[in-house]
Coordinates of C-alpha atoms in Angstrom, one line a residue:
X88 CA -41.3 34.5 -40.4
X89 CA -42.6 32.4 -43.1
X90 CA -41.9 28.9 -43.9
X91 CA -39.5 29.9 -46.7
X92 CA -37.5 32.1 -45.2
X93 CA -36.6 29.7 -42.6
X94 CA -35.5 27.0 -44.9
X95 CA -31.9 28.0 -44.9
X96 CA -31.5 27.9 -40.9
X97 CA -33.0 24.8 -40.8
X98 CA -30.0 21.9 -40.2
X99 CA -29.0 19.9 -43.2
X100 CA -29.2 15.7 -43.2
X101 CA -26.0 13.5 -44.5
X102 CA -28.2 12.9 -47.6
X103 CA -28.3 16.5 -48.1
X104 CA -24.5 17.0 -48.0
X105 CA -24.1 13.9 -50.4
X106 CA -27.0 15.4 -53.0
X107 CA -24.3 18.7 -53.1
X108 CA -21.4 16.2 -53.5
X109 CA -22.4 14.3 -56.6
X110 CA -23.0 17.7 -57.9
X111 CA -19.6 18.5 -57.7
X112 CA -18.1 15.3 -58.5
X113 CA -20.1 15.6 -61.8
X114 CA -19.1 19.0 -61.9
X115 CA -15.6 18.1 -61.9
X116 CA -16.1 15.4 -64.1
X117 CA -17.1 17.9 -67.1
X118 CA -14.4 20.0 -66.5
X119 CA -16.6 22.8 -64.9
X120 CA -14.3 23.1 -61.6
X121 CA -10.8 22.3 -61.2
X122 CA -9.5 19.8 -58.6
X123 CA -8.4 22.6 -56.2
X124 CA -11.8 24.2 -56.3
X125 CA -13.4 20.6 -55.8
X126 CA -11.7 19.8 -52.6
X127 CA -12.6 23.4 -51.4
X128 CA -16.2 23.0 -51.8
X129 CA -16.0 19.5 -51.0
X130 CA -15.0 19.9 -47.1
X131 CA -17.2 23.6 -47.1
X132 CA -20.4 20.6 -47.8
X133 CA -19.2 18.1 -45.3
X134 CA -18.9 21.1 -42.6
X135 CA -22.1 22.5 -43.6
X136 CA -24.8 21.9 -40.8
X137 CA -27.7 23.7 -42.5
X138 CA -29.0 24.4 -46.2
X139 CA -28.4 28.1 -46.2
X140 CA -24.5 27.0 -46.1
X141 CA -25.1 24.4 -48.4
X142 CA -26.9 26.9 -51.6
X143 CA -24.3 28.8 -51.9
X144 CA -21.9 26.0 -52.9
X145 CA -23.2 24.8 -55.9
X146 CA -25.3 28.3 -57.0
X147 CA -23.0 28.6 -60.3
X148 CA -23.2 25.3 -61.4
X149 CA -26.0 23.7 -63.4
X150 CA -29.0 21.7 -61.4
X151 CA -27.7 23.6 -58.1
X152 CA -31.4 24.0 -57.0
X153 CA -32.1 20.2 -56.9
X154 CA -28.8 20.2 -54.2
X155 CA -30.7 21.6 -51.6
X156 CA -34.2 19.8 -51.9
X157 CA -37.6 20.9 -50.5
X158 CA -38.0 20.4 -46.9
X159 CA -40.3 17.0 -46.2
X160 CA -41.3 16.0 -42.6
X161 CA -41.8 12.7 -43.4
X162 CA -39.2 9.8 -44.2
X163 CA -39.2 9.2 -48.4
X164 CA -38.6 5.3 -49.1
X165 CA -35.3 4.5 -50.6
X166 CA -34.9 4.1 -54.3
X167 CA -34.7 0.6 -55.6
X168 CA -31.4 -0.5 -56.6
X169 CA -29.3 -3.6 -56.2
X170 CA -28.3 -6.7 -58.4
X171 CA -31.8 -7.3 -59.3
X172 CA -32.0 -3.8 -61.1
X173 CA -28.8 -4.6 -63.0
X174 CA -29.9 -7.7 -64.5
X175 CA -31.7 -7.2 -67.3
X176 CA -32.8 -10.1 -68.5
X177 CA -35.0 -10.7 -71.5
X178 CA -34.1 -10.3 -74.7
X179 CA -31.3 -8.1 -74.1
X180 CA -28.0 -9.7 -75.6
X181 CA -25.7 -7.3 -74.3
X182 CA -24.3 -3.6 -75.6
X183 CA -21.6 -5.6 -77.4
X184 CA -20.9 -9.6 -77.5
X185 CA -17.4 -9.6 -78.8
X186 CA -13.9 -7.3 -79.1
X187 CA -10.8 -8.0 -80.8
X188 CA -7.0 -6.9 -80.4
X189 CA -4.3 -7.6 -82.9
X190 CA -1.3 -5.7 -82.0
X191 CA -3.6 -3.2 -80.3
X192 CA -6.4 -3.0 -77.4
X193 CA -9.8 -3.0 -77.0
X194 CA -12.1 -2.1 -73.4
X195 CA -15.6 -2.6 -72.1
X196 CA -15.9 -0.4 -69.1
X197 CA -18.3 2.0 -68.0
X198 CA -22.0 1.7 -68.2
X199 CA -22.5 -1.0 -70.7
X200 CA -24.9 -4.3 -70.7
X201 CA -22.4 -7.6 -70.4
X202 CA -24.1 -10.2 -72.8
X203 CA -24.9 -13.5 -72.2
X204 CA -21.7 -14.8 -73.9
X205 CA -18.6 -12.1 -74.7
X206 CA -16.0 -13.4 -77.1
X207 CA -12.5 -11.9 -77.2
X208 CA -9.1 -12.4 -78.8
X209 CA -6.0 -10.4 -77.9
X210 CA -3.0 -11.6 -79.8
X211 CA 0.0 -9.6 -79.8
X212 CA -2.0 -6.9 -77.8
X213 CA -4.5 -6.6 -74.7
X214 CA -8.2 -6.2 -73.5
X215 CA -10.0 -4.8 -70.4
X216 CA -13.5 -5.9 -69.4
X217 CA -14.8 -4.0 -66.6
X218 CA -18.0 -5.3 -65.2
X219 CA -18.0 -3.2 -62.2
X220 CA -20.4 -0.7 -63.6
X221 CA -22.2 -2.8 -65.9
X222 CA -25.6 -4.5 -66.1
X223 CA -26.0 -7.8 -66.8
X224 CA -28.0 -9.5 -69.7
X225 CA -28.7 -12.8 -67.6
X226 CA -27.7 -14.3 -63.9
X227 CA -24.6 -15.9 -65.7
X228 CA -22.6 -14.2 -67.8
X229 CA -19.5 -16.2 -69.9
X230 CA -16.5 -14.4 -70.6
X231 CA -15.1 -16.8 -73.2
X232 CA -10.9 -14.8 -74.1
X233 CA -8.4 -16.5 -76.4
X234 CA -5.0 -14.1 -75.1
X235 CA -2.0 -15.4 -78.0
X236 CA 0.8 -13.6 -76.7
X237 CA -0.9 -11.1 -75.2
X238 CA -3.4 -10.4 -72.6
X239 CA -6.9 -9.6 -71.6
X240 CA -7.8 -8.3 -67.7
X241 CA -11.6 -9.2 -66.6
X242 CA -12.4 -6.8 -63.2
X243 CA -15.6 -7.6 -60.9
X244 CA -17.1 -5.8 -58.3
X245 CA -17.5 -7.0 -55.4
X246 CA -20.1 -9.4 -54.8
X247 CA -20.1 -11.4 -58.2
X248 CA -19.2 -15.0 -58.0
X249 CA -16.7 -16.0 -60.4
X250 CA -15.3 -19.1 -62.3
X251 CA -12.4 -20.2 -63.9
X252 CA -12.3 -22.7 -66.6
X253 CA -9.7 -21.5 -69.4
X254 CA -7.1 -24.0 -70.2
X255 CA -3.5 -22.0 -70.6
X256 CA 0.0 -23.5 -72.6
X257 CA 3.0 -21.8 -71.4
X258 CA 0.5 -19.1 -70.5
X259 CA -2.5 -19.2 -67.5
X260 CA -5.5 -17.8 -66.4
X261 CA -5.8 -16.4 -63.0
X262 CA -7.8 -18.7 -60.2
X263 CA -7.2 -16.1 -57.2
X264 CA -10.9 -14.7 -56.8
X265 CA -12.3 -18.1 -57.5
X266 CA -14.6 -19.6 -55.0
X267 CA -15.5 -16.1 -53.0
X268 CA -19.1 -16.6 -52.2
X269 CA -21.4 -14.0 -54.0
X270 CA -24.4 -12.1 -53.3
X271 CA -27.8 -13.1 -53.0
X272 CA -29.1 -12.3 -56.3
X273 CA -25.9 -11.4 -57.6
X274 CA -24.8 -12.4 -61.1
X275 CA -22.2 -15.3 -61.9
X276 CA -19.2 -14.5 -63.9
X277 CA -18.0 -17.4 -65.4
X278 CA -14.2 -17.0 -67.8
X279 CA -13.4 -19.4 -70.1
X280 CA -11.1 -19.6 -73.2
X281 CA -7.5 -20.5 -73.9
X282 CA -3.9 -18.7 -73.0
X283 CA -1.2 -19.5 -75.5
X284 CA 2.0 -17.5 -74.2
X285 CA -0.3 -15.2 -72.8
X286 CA -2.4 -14.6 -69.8
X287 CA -6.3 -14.0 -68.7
X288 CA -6.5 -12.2 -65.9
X289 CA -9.3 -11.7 -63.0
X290 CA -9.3 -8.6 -60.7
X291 CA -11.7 -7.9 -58.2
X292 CA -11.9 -4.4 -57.1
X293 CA -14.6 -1.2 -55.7
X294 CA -16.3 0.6 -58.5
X295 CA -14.7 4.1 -58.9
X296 CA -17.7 5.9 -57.2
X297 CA -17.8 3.5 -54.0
X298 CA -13.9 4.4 -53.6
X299 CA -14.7 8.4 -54.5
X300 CA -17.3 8.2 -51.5
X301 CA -15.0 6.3 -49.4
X302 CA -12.1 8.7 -49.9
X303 CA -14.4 11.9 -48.9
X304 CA -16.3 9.7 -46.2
X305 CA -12.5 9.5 -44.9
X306 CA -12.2 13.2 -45.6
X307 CA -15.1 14.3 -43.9
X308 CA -14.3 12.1 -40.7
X309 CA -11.6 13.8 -40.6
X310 CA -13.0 17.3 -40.8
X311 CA -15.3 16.2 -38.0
X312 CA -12.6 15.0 -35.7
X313 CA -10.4 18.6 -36.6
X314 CA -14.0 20.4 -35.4
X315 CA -14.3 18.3 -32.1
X316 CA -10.9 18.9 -31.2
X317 CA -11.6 22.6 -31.7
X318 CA -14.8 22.6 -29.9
X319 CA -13.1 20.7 -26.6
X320 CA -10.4 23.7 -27.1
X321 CA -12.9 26.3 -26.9
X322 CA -15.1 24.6 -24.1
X323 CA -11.7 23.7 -21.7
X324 CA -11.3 25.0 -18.4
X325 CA -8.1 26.1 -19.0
X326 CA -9.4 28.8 -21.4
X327 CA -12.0 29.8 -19.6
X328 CA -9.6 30.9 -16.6
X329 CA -7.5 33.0 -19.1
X330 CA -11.2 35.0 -20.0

């Protein structure tokens, strides 16, 4: 037997079955499979155990060869990645420095460089600034929002320290995720501005791939569990007295 044909009976790694399951959340993303079709082939990857069960899955959809990589006996080093990757530094001064909201919205979300300083007004409408998959033109970043009867929502990921200055009359700006300790090496996030019958806001929450992977790290845990319980089925004494 060569050494290609026995590629597909030899057993598949957890990195493996996550390579085939970015595929398909990016598959799903673009609208190439439906969300009935994505769960299917979701929990046929996580019950996969070697890469001739894992081809098949994404064969029809684009990139499916890089899914199932070639076989290496030694251990690659991990890709760099991190806070320090995400601040940019230099002379970068962000993707976009200021937004503006009259009787409307505006949003920064996404991948998108957070300048040094972002200026905002929302009056008589509101504003989202997402940072969770942004980069970051310096350490410390200043949100500076003026909210006039309306509102503006800043949203961190975990890890970023964060700080409150904005003065608010008849309105406020929101102290709760104030003084959590940050990262090492993570940026600061420092809001600033003023709240006039209005409201800044500060949310911390997972980016939306972290809580993708820890909904189908929950699905797959469960699929193992369902496969344990079979196997202890199959292997008890009780059935083997009935053969």
């Amino acid at each position: 037997m060569t050494e290609d044909a026995a590629v597909p009976d030899l057993r598949a790694s957890d990195a493996d079955r996550e390579r085939v399951a970015e595929i398909l959340r990016d598959a799903l993303a673009e609208g190439r499979l439906d969300m009935e079709e994505f769960e299917e082939r979701l929990d046929a990857t996580y019950q996969a155990r070697t890469y001739g069960e894992l081809t098949p899955i994404t064969r029809d959809l684009p990139d499916h060869a890089a899914a199932v990589p070639a076989v290496s006996l030694t251990k690659q080093p991990e890709r760099g990645g991190g806070w320090a990757s995400r601040i940019v530094g230099g002379d970068d001064s962000g993707t976009s420095s200021w937004a503006v909201a009259v009787m409307s919205g505006f949003q920064r979300r996404g991948h998108w460089t957070a300048p040094r300083r972002f200026n905002c007004l929302a009056f008589w409408g509101g504003g989202e600034i997402d940072l969770r998959e942004a980069n970051f033109a310096d350490r410390e970043v200043v949100i500076n929002a003026v909210a006039i009867m309306g509102g503006v929502e800043v949203i961190v990921p975990p890890g970023v320290e964060v700080i409150v200055r904005g003065i608010g009359v008849m309105g406020g700006f929101d102290h709760r995720e104030e003084g959590v300790p940050g990262d090492p090496g993570a940026p600061r996030v420092i809001v600033t501005g003023f709240a006039f019958w209005g409201g800044v806001g500060v949310d911390r929450k997972l980016p939306r791939a972290e809580k993708q992977r820890l909904r189908e790290e929950r699905r797959r845990e469960r699929l193992e569990r369902k496969e344990d319980r079979r196997r202890e089925l199959e292997g008890s004494p009780e059935r083997e007295d009935r053969g």
